[in-house]
PDB file of C-alpha atoms in Angstrom:
ATOM      1  CA  MET I   1      -9.875 -31.603  -5.995  1.00 41.00           C
ATOM      2  CA  SER I   2     -12.024 -29.181  -7.905  1.00 38.00           C
ATOM      3  CA  THR I   3     -14.309 -30.051 -10.745  1.00 37.00           C
ATOM      4  CA  GLN I   4     -17.746 -29.242 -11.980  1.00 36.00           C
ATOM      5  CA  PRO I   5     -20.411 -31.297 -10.239  1.00 34.00           C
ATOM      6  CA  ILE I   6     -22.247 -34.025 -12.081  1.00 33.00           C
ATOM      7  CA  PRO I   7     -26.027 -33.668 -11.794  1.00 36.00           C
ATOM      8  CA  ALA I   8     -27.278 -35.547  -8.758  1.00 36.00           C
ATOM      9  CA  SER I   9     -28.429 -39.080  -9.347  1.00 37.00           C
ATOM     10  CA  ASN I  10     -29.481 -40.672  -6.065  1.00 38.00           C
ATOM     11  CA  ASP I  11     -31.698 -43.670  -5.403  1.00 40.00           C
ATOM     12  CA  THR I  12     -34.884 -41.638  -5.759  1.00 37.00           C
ATOM     13  CA  HIS I  13     -33.684 -40.348  -9.107  1.00 40.00           C
ATOM     14  CA  ALA I  14     -32.859 -43.877 -10.232  1.00 40.00           C
ATOM     15  CA  THR I  15     -36.317 -45.028  -9.184  1.00 39.00           C
ATOM     16  CA  ASP I  16     -37.893 -42.206 -11.153  1.00 44.00           C
ATOM     17  CA  LEU I  17     -35.789 -43.119 -14.171  1.00 44.00           C
ATOM     18  CA  GLY I  18     -36.835 -46.709 -13.857  1.00 41.00           C
ATOM     19  CA  ALA I  19     -40.476 -45.723 -14.052  1.00 39.00           C
ATOM     20  CA  SER I  20     -40.002 -44.319 -17.535  1.00 43.00           C
ATOM     21  CA  THR I  21     -36.643 -45.545 -18.816  1.00 84.00           C
ATOM     22  CA  GLN I  22     -35.007 -48.954 -18.729  1.00 89.00           C
ATOM     23  CA  PRO I  23     -31.557 -49.268 -17.164  1.00 95.00           C
ATOM     24  CA  LEU I  24     -28.555 -49.176 -19.449  1.00 97.00           C
ATOM     25  CA  LEU I  25     -27.096 -52.070 -17.439  1.00 98.00           C
ATOM     26  CA  GLU I  26     -29.041 -54.420 -15.219  1.00 98.00           C
ATOM     27  CA  ILE I  27     -27.557 -57.276 -13.205  1.00 97.00           C
ATOM     28  CA  ARG I  28     -29.977 -59.780 -11.718  1.00 97.00           C
ATOM     29  CA  ASP I  29     -28.983 -62.159  -8.905  1.00 97.00           C
ATOM     30  CA  LEU I  30     -25.472 -62.742 -10.237  1.00 98.00           C
ATOM     31  CA  SER I  31     -23.191 -65.247  -8.494  1.00 97.00           C
ATOM     32  CA  ARG I  32     -19.708 -66.519  -9.277  1.00 97.00           C
ATOM     33  CA  SER I  33     -17.477 -68.903  -7.350  1.00 96.00           C
ATOM     34  CA  PHE I  34     -13.922 -70.200  -7.717  1.00 94.00           C
ATOM     35  CA  GLY I  35     -13.143 -73.667  -6.447  1.00 89.00           C
ATOM     36  CA  GLY I  36     -15.797 -73.552  -3.774  1.00 86.00           C
ATOM     37  CA  ILE I  37     -15.010 -69.965  -2.737  1.00 92.00           C
ATOM     38  CA  GLN I  38     -17.950 -67.672  -3.365  1.00 95.00           C
ATOM     39  CA  ALA I  39     -16.560 -64.488  -4.950  1.00 96.00           C
ATOM     40  CA  VAL I  40     -19.937 -62.862  -5.776  1.00 97.00           C
ATOM     41  CA  THR I  41     -23.257 -63.881  -4.246  1.00 97.00           C
ATOM     42  CA  ASN I  42     -26.692 -62.926  -5.629  1.00 97.00           C
ATOM     43  CA  VAL I  43     -25.720 -59.372  -6.586  1.00 97.00           C
ATOM     44  CA  SER I  44     -28.306 -57.193  -8.334  1.00 97.00           C
ATOM     45  CA  LEU I  45     -27.776 -53.621  -9.495  1.00 97.00           C
ATOM     46  CA  GLU I  46     -28.902 -51.091 -12.088  1.00 97.00           C
ATOM     47  CA  ILE I  47     -26.942 -48.414 -13.957  1.00 97.00           C
ATOM     48  CA  TYR I  48     -28.627 -45.689 -16.015  1.00 96.00           C
ATOM     49  CA  SER I  49     -27.226 -43.634 -18.896  1.00 93.00           C
ATOM     50  CA  GLY I  50     -25.408 -40.524 -17.689  1.00 92.00           C
ATOM     51  CA  GLU I  51     -24.830 -41.844 -14.187  1.00 93.00           C
ATOM     52  CA  SER I  52     -21.499 -42.084 -12.413  1.00 95.00           C
ATOM     53  CA  VAL I  53     -21.655 -44.936  -9.927  1.00 97.00           C
ATOM     54  CA  GLY I  54     -19.062 -46.303  -7.523  1.00 96.00           C
ATOM     55  CA  LEU I  55     -18.528 -49.990  -6.761  1.00 96.00           C
ATOM     56  CA  ILE I  56     -16.478 -50.098  -3.582  1.00 93.00           C
ATOM     57  CA  GLY I  57     -15.443 -52.432  -0.795  1.00 91.00           C
ATOM     58  CA  PRO I  58     -12.324 -53.922   0.806  1.00 89.00           C
ATOM     59  CA  ASN I  59      -9.859 -56.178  -0.987  1.00 88.00           C
ATOM     60  CA  GLY I  60     -11.456 -59.497  -1.886  1.00 89.00           C
ATOM     61  CA  ALA I  61     -14.955 -58.057  -1.926  1.00 92.00           C
ATOM     62  CA  GLY I  62     -15.666 -59.293  -5.469  1.00 94.00           C
ATOM     63  CA  LYS I  63     -15.508 -55.990  -7.338  1.00 95.00           C
ATOM     64  CA  THR I  64     -13.152 -57.036 -10.138  1.00 93.00           C
ATOM     65  CA  THR I  65     -14.919 -60.386 -10.458  1.00 95.00           C
ATOM     66  CA  LEU I  66     -18.172 -58.504 -11.036  1.00 96.00           C
ATOM     67  CA  PHE I  67     -16.472 -56.296 -13.647  1.00 95.00           C
ATOM     68  CA  ASN I  68     -15.126 -59.389 -15.411  1.00 95.00           C
ATOM     69  CA  CYS I  69     -18.620 -60.893 -15.539  1.00 97.00           C
ATOM     70  CA  ILE I  70     -20.042 -57.681 -17.004  1.00 97.00           C
ATOM     71  CA  CYS I  71     -17.325 -57.583 -19.697  1.00 94.00           C
ATOM     72  CA  GLY I  72     -17.547 -61.292 -20.470  1.00 95.00           C
ATOM     73  CA  THR I  73     -14.074 -62.433 -19.436  1.00 94.00           C
ATOM     74  CA  LEU I  74     -15.811 -64.506 -16.764  1.00 96.00           C
ATOM     75  CA  ALA I  75     -19.146 -66.310 -17.000  1.00 96.00           C
ATOM     76  CA  PRO I  76     -21.430 -66.108 -13.963  1.00 97.00           C
ATOM     77  CA  ASP I  77     -22.535 -69.341 -12.327  1.00 97.00           C
ATOM     78  CA  THR I  78     -26.065 -67.981 -11.999  1.00 97.00           C
ATOM     79  CA  GLY I  79     -27.880 -64.759 -12.779  1.00 97.00           C
ATOM     80  CA  ARG I  80     -28.405 -62.551 -15.810  1.00 97.00           C
ATOM     81  CA  ILE I  81     -26.779 -59.462 -17.309  1.00 98.00           C
ATOM     82  CA  LEU I  82     -28.901 -57.132 -19.437  1.00 98.00           C
ATOM     83  CA  PHE I  83     -27.582 -54.243 -21.529  1.00 97.00           C
ATOM     84  CA  GLU I  84     -30.082 -51.837 -23.080  1.00 96.00           C
ATOM     85  CA  GLY I  85     -32.764 -54.405 -22.292  1.00 95.00           C
ATOM     86  CA  SER I  86     -31.060 -57.290 -24.123  1.00 96.00           C
ATOM     87  CA  ASP I  87     -29.648 -60.339 -22.353  1.00 97.00           C
ATOM     88  CA  ILE I  88     -25.863 -60.376 -22.891  1.00 97.00           C
ATOM     89  CA  THR I  89     -25.061 -63.017 -20.260  1.00 97.00           C
ATOM     90  CA  ASN I  90     -23.628 -65.413 -22.841  1.00 95.00           C
ATOM     91  CA  LEU I  91     -22.169 -62.937 -25.341  1.00 95.00           C
ATOM     92  CA  PRO I  92     -18.385 -62.997 -25.958  1.00 93.00           C
ATOM     93  CA  VAL I  93     -16.210 -60.067 -24.940  1.00 90.00           C
ATOM     94  CA  PHE I  94     -15.898 -58.512 -28.408  1.00 86.00           C
ATOM     95  CA  ARG I  95     -19.668 -58.459 -28.933  1.00 90.00           C
ATOM     96  CA  ARG I  96     -20.182 -56.677 -25.626  1.00 93.00           C
ATOM     97  CA  ALA I  97     -17.510 -54.160 -26.602  1.00 89.00           C
ATOM     98  CA  SER I  98     -19.202 -53.558 -29.961  1.00 87.00           C
ATOM     99  CA  ARG I  99     -22.466 -52.842 -28.134  1.00 92.00           C
ATOM    100  CA  GLY I 100     -20.792 -50.111 -26.118  1.00 93.00           C
ATOM    101  CA  ILE I 101     -19.135 -51.562 -23.012  1.00 95.00           C
ATOM    102  CA  GLY I 102     -15.620 -50.200 -22.424  1.00 92.00           C
ATOM    103  CA  ARG I 103     -13.213 -51.103 -19.667  1.00 90.00           C
ATOM    104  CA  THR I 104      -9.847 -50.236 -18.137  1.00 87.00           C
ATOM    105  CA  PHE I 105      -7.852 -52.668 -16.012  1.00 80.00           C
ATOM    106  CA  GLN I 106      -6.234 -52.590 -12.600  1.00 68.00           C
ATOM    107  CA  ARG I 107      -3.079 -53.956 -14.238  1.00 65.00           C
ATOM    108  CA  LEU I 108      -2.062 -52.136 -17.391  1.00 63.00           C
ATOM    109  CA  GLU I 109      -2.804 -54.078 -20.589  1.00 63.00           C
ATOM    110  CA  LEU I 110      -0.571 -52.273 -23.070  1.00 69.00           C
ATOM    111  CA  PHE I 111       1.948 -53.243 -25.786  1.00 68.00           C
ATOM    112  CA  SER I 112       5.255 -51.979 -24.435  1.00 70.00           C
ATOM    113  CA  SER I 113       6.947 -51.148 -27.758  1.00 75.00           C
ATOM    114  CA  MET I 114       3.994 -49.335 -29.325  1.00 83.00           C
ATOM    115  CA  THR I 115       3.645 -45.576 -29.017  1.00 88.00           C
ATOM    116  CA  VAL I 116       0.786 -43.754 -27.374  1.00 87.00           C
ATOM    117  CA  ARG I 117      -0.641 -42.721 -30.744  1.00 88.00           C
ATOM    118  CA  GLU I 118      -0.335 -46.247 -32.158  1.00 85.00           C
ATOM    119  CA  HIS I 119      -2.320 -47.679 -29.249  1.00 82.00           C
ATOM    120  CA  LEU I 120      -5.148 -45.271 -29.973  1.00 86.00           C
ATOM    121  CA  ILE I 121      -5.105 -45.955 -33.725  1.00 85.00           C
ATOM    122  CA  VAL I 122      -5.266 -49.728 -33.182  1.00 81.00           C
ATOM    123  CA  ALA I 123      -8.224 -49.220 -30.819  1.00 80.00           C
ATOM    124  CA  ALA I 124      -9.990 -47.073 -33.423  1.00 79.00           C
ATOM    125  CA  ARG I 125      -9.520 -49.793 -36.045  1.00 75.00           C
ATOM    126  CA  ALA I 126     -10.761 -52.481 -33.678  1.00 70.00           C
ATOM    127  CA  LYS I 127     -13.954 -50.498 -33.134  1.00 66.00           C
ATOM    128  CA  ARG I 128     -14.680 -50.544 -36.884  1.00 61.00           C
ATOM    129  CA  GLY I 129     -13.591 -54.136 -37.274  1.00 56.00           C
ATOM    130  CA  SER I 130     -11.054 -53.000 -39.860  1.00 44.00           C
ATOM    131  CA  GLY I 131      -7.933 -53.728 -37.843  1.00 43.00           C
ATOM    132  CA  ARG I 132      -5.679 -56.743 -38.145  1.00 50.00           C
ATOM    133  CA  LEU I 133      -3.454 -56.813 -35.092  1.00 49.00           C
ATOM    134  CA  TRP I 134      -0.502 -58.517 -36.814  1.00 44.00           C
ATOM    135  CA  LYS I 135      -0.672 -55.965 -39.610  1.00 50.00           C
ATOM    136  CA  ASP I 136      -0.622 -53.033 -37.209  1.00 47.00           C
ATOM    137  CA  LEU I 137       2.242 -54.471 -35.182  1.00 48.00           C
ATOM    138  CA  LEU I 138       4.310 -55.008 -38.333  1.00 45.00           C
ATOM    139  CA  ASN I 139       3.517 -51.476 -39.511  1.00 48.00           C
ATOM    140  CA  LEU I 140       1.978 -52.734 -42.753  1.00 43.00           C
ATOM    141  CA  GLY I 141      -1.120 -50.607 -42.517  1.00 62.00           C
ATOM    142  CA  ALA I 142      -0.679 -46.850 -42.740  1.00 71.00           C
ATOM    143  CA  PRO I 143      -3.117 -44.887 -40.539  1.00 72.00           C
ATOM    144  CA  THR I 144      -5.830 -42.922 -42.279  1.00 77.00           C
ATOM    145  CA  ARG I 145      -6.438 -39.227 -41.748  1.00 81.00           C
ATOM    146  CA  SER I 146      -9.542 -40.061 -39.746  1.00 80.00           C
ATOM    147  CA  GLU I 147      -7.606 -42.408 -37.460  1.00 80.00           C
ATOM    148  CA  ILE I 148      -4.878 -39.840 -36.927  1.00 83.00           C
ATOM    149  CA  ALA I 149      -7.479 -37.167 -36.131  1.00 86.00           C
ATOM    150  CA  GLN I 150      -9.291 -39.403 -33.639  1.00 84.00           C
ATOM    151  CA  ALA I 151      -6.046 -40.272 -31.916  1.00 86.00           C
ATOM    152  CA  GLN I 152      -4.941 -36.641 -31.789  1.00 88.00           C
ATOM    153  CA  THR I 153      -8.220 -35.550 -30.220  1.00 87.00           C
ATOM    154  CA  LEU I 154      -7.737 -37.960 -27.334  1.00 87.00           C
ATOM    155  CA  VAL I 155      -4.024 -37.195 -27.048  1.00 89.00           C
ATOM    156  CA  GLU I 156      -4.928 -33.567 -26.456  1.00 87.00           C
ATOM    157  CA  LEU I 157      -7.894 -34.328 -24.216  1.00 83.00           C
ATOM    158  CA  LEU I 158      -5.775 -36.522 -21.936  1.00 84.00           C
ATOM    159  CA  GLU I 159      -2.834 -34.094 -22.094  1.00 84.00           C
ATOM    160  CA  LEU I 160      -0.507 -36.679 -23.632  1.00 88.00           C
ATOM    161  CA  ALA I 161       0.756 -34.556 -26.551  1.00 90.00           C
ATOM    162  CA  ASP I 162       4.305 -34.424 -25.207  1.00 91.00           C
ATOM    163  CA  VAL I 163       4.554 -38.249 -25.165  1.00 90.00           C
ATOM    164  CA  ALA I 164       2.326 -39.135 -28.143  1.00 88.00           C
ATOM    165  CA  SER I 165       5.239 -40.554 -30.144  1.00 89.00           C
ATOM    166  CA  ALA I 166       6.912 -42.290 -27.207  1.00 89.00           C
ATOM    167  CA  PRO I 167       6.762 -46.062 -26.622  1.00 87.00           C
ATOM    168  CA  VAL I 168       4.524 -46.766 -23.644  1.00 83.00           C
ATOM    169  CA  ASP I 169       7.289 -48.642 -21.809  1.00 83.00           C
ATOM    170  CA  THR I 170       9.042 -45.270 -21.365  1.00 86.00           C
ATOM    171  CA  LEU I 171       6.037 -43.704 -19.636  1.00 83.00           C
ATOM    172  CA  SER I 172       5.246 -43.396 -15.960  1.00 82.00           C
ATOM    173  CA  LEU I 173       2.533 -45.643 -14.552  1.00 78.00           C
ATOM    174  CA  GLY I 174       0.211 -42.662 -14.372  1.00 79.00           C
ATOM    175  CA  LYS I 175       0.710 -41.788 -18.030  1.00 82.00           C
ATOM    176  CA  GLY I 176       0.212 -45.432 -18.954  1.00 82.00           C
ATOM    177  CA  ARG I 177      -3.155 -45.414 -17.216  1.00 83.00           C
ATOM    178  CA  LEU I 178      -4.183 -42.395 -19.251  1.00 86.00           C
ATOM    179  CA  VAL I 179      -3.225 -44.238 -22.453  1.00 85.00           C
ATOM    180  CA  GLU I 180      -5.411 -47.164 -21.427  1.00 85.00           C
ATOM    181  CA  LEU I 181      -8.262 -44.780 -20.678  1.00 86.00           C
ATOM    182  CA  GLY I 182      -7.836 -43.199 -24.110  1.00 87.00           C
ATOM    183  CA  ARG I 183      -7.926 -46.608 -25.746  1.00 84.00           C
ATOM    184  CA  ALA I 184     -11.268 -47.304 -24.045  1.00 86.00           C
ATOM    185  CA  LEU I 185     -12.697 -43.878 -24.858  1.00 88.00           C
ATOM    186  CA  ILE I 186     -11.841 -43.982 -28.571  1.00 84.00           C
ATOM    187  CA  ARG I 187     -14.467 -46.713 -28.944  1.00 82.00           C
ATOM    188  CA  ASP I 188     -17.185 -44.258 -27.775  1.00 86.00           C
ATOM    189  CA  PRO I 189     -18.527 -46.491 -25.000  1.00 92.00           C
ATOM    190  CA  LYS I 190     -22.029 -46.125 -23.618  1.00 94.00           C
ATOM    191  CA  LEU I 191     -20.820 -47.732 -20.390  1.00 96.00           C
ATOM    192  CA  LEU I 192     -17.268 -47.260 -19.129  1.00 95.00           C
ATOM    193  CA  LEU I 193     -15.964 -49.547 -16.381  1.00 96.00           C
ATOM    194  CA  LEU I 194     -12.938 -48.081 -14.604  1.00 94.00           C
ATOM    195  CA  ASP I 195     -10.866 -50.419 -12.419  1.00 91.00           C
ATOM    196  CA  GLU I 196      -8.678 -48.368 -10.036  1.00 89.00           C
ATOM    197  CA  PRO I 197      -8.127 -45.542 -12.570  1.00 88.00           C
ATOM    198  CA  SER I 198      -6.278 -43.247 -10.145  1.00 86.00           C
ATOM    199  CA  SER I 199      -3.689 -45.855  -9.139  1.00 82.00           C
ATOM    200  CA  GLY I 200      -0.258 -44.458  -9.960  1.00 78.00           C
ATOM    201  CA  LEU I 201      -1.527 -40.953 -10.685  1.00 82.00           C
ATOM    202  CA  ASP I 202      -0.333 -37.949  -8.700  1.00 86.00           C
ATOM    203  CA  SER I 203      -2.848 -35.403  -7.393  1.00 88.00           C
ATOM    204  CA  ILE I 204      -2.607 -33.180 -10.484  1.00 85.00           C
ATOM    205  CA  GLU I 205      -3.104 -36.127 -12.850  1.00 83.00           C
ATOM    206  CA  THR I 206      -6.016 -37.365 -10.734  1.00 86.00           C
ATOM    207  CA  ASP I 207      -7.759 -33.986 -10.850  1.00 87.00           C
ATOM    208  CA  SER I 208      -7.229 -33.855 -14.612  1.00 82.00           C
ATOM    209  CA  LEU I 209      -8.638 -37.358 -15.005  1.00 83.00           C
ATOM    210  CA  ILE I 210     -11.781 -36.460 -13.070  1.00 86.00           C
ATOM    211  CA  ASP I 211     -12.281 -33.256 -15.063  1.00 85.00           C
ATOM    212  CA  THR I 212     -11.873 -35.209 -18.311  1.00 83.00           C
ATOM    213  CA  LEU I 213     -14.428 -37.840 -17.291  1.00 85.00           C
ATOM    214  CA  VAL I 214     -16.933 -35.194 -16.192  1.00 86.00           C
ATOM    215  CA  THR I 215     -16.525 -33.348 -19.498  1.00 83.00           C
ATOM    216  CA  LEU I 216     -16.929 -36.513 -21.558  1.00 81.00           C
ATOM    217  CA  GLN I 217     -19.925 -37.662 -19.577  1.00 84.00           C
ATOM    218  CA  SER I 218     -21.633 -34.318 -19.982  1.00 81.00           C
ATOM    219  CA  ALA I 219     -21.071 -34.385 -23.733  1.00 79.00           C
ATOM    220  CA  THR I 220     -21.940 -38.027 -24.405  1.00 83.00           C
ATOM    221  CA  ASN I 221     -24.342 -39.206 -21.652  1.00 86.00           C
ATOM    222  CA  MET I 222     -21.923 -42.084 -21.065  1.00 92.00           C
ATOM    223  CA  ALA I 223     -22.439 -44.059 -17.863  1.00 95.00           C
ATOM    224  CA  ILE I 224     -19.423 -44.663 -15.643  1.00 96.00           C
ATOM    225  CA  VAL I 225     -18.939 -47.378 -13.047  1.00 97.00           C
ATOM    226  CA  ILE I 226     -15.753 -47.018 -11.029  1.00 96.00           C
ATOM    227  CA  VAL I 227     -13.919 -49.416  -8.727  1.00 94.00           C
ATOM    228  CA  GLU I 228     -11.611 -47.247  -6.669  1.00 91.00           C
ATOM    229  CA  HIS I 229      -9.901 -47.439  -3.271  1.00 88.00           C
ATOM    230  CA  ASP I 230      -9.325 -43.681  -3.080  1.00 89.00           C
ATOM    231  CA  LEU I 231     -12.594 -42.577  -1.483  1.00 89.00           C
ATOM    232  CA  ASP I 232     -11.826 -38.918  -2.243  1.00 90.00           C
ATOM    233  CA  VAL I 233     -11.988 -39.798  -5.954  1.00 91.00           C
ATOM    234  CA  VAL I 234     -15.188 -41.772  -5.377  1.00 92.00           C
ATOM    235  CA  VAL I 235     -16.871 -38.865  -3.578  1.00 92.00           C
ATOM    236  CA  GLU I 236     -15.726 -36.385  -6.228  1.00 91.00           C
ATOM    237  CA  LEU I 237     -16.842 -38.411  -9.238  1.00 92.00           C
ATOM    238  CA  THR I 238     -19.875 -40.486  -8.252  1.00 94.00           C
ATOM    239  CA  ASN I 239     -23.489 -39.862  -7.310  1.00 93.00           C
ATOM    240  CA  ARG I 240     -24.420 -43.360  -6.156  1.00 96.00           C
ATOM    241  CA  LEU I 241     -22.549 -46.229  -4.558  1.00 96.00           C
ATOM    242  CA  TYR I 242     -22.835 -49.972  -4.292  1.00 96.00           C
ATOM    243  CA  VAL I 243     -20.784 -51.556  -1.505  1.00 95.00           C
ATOM    244  CA  LEU I 244     -19.600 -55.161  -1.713  1.00 94.00           C
ATOM    245  CA  ASP I 245     -18.139 -57.164   1.156  1.00 93.00           C
ATOM    246  CA  LEU I 246     -17.145 -60.825   0.833  1.00 92.00           C
ATOM    247  CA  GLY I 247     -19.045 -60.988  -2.444  1.00 94.00           C
ATOM    248  CA  LYS I 248     -22.325 -59.690  -1.065  1.00 95.00           C
ATOM    249  CA  LEU I 249     -24.024 -56.358  -1.650  1.00 95.00           C
ATOM    250  CA  ILE I 250     -24.248 -54.779   1.818  1.00 93.00           C
ATOM    251  CA  ALA I 251     -25.199 -51.178   1.041  1.00 93.00           C
ATOM    252  CA  GLN I 252     -26.327 -48.913  -1.769  1.00 95.00           C
ATOM    253  CA  GLY I 253     -27.559 -45.375  -2.154  1.00 95.00           C
ATOM    254  CA  GLU I 254     -26.503 -41.761  -2.554  1.00 95.00           C
ATOM    255  CA  THR I 255     -22.732 -41.431  -2.275  1.00 94.00           C
ATOM    256  CA  GLN I 256     -22.430 -39.224   0.793  1.00 92.00           C
ATOM    257  CA  SER I 257     -25.022 -41.184   2.747  1.00 92.00           C
ATOM    258  CA  VAL I 258     -23.273 -44.486   2.042  1.00 92.00           C
ATOM    259  CA  ILE I 259     -19.828 -43.052   2.853  1.00 90.00           C
ATOM    260  CA  GLU I 260     -21.123 -41.932   6.242  1.00 88.00           C
ATOM    261  CA  GLY I 261     -22.998 -45.171   6.909  1.00 85.00           C
ATOM    262  CA  GLU I 262     -22.170 -47.911   9.397  1.00 84.00           C
ATOM    263  CA  GLU I 263     -22.154 -50.614   6.710  1.00 82.00           C
ATOM    264  CA  LEU I 264     -19.138 -49.095   4.957  1.00 81.00           C
ATOM    265  CA  ARG I 265     -17.270 -48.625   8.227  1.00 78.00           C
ATOM    266  CA  SER I 266     -17.892 -52.230   9.205  1.00 79.00           C
ATOM    267  CA  ALA I 267     -16.798 -53.532   5.796  1.00 77.00           C
ATOM    268  CA  TYR I 268     -13.458 -51.730   5.944  1.00 72.00           C
ATOM    269  CA  LEU I 269     -12.731 -51.811   9.674  1.00 63.00           C
ATOM    270  CA  GLY I 270     -14.821 -54.663  11.036  1.00 63.00           C
ATOM    271  CA  ASN I 271     -17.252 -54.423  13.906  1.00 49.00           C
ATOM    272  CA  VAL I 272     -14.926 -52.565  16.267  1.00 40.00           C
ATOM    273  CA  ARG I 273     -16.387 -52.023  19.721  1.00 40.00           C
ATOM    274  CA  ASP I 274     -16.405 -48.439  20.973  1.00 44.00           C
ATOM    275  CA  SER I 275     -14.151 -48.494  24.078  1.00 37.00           C
ATOM    276  CA  SER I 276     -15.873 -45.416  25.484  1.00 40.00           C
ATOM    277  CA  LYS I 277     -19.044 -47.426  26.023  1.00 41.00           C
ATOM    278  CA  PRO I 278     -19.523 -50.025  28.779  1.00 40.00           C
TER     279      PRO I 278
END
């Protein structure tokens, strides 16, 4: 993959930022369980504006649960979530979205019969609070010039012009993921949570996605937090990492250092004994 580097943002940088600037997102001692199974245990982390941070770990580590708590689809059992210094722990999903938290999903959340452009227009209306979903689905509300222009900008940015008028159920999985990304981006998020964004994308689409995110981040100072199993994507896009295993935070720091660390190896492979040693 080739893309322009994002300015470095390691732990030291984050500490320096913290001395003068509050985190965009701060999670304090967050825990969440399901039926006696502890999915997330006392996790704390900080995300600053303009950062690109990875949240990685093996399946079942608690990554998506943490995302759901940040977005408000799940309530934590304990702990607090602060956004721009305000406690949002008990805010509903739509209020968090209106404050600037955007999200894509591991499973596509799209309306199969709607076109690419229609998805983006509905998202633009939802941002302004002017949309009525039933009205849009029944085609009773003609799009404005502004809505059409916003949608077209993202269609071109995500290289979806050739399928802009196609229903999303005719698209490949990779194209569908780009539509979902566009729907999140049209709301101009301050914090964008990406859940497995490269899943279903080929190498060309993945490179394009990374280039798009880097360009947007440079222009908007948007913070990105990415859950991703493809570590090549993680290394290419992020500056810092948090590693979860069995719901607990086991490592954090500058991306390359964490990738090379023993904690990550143990989380993915277990404590495998080196047979070359007695």
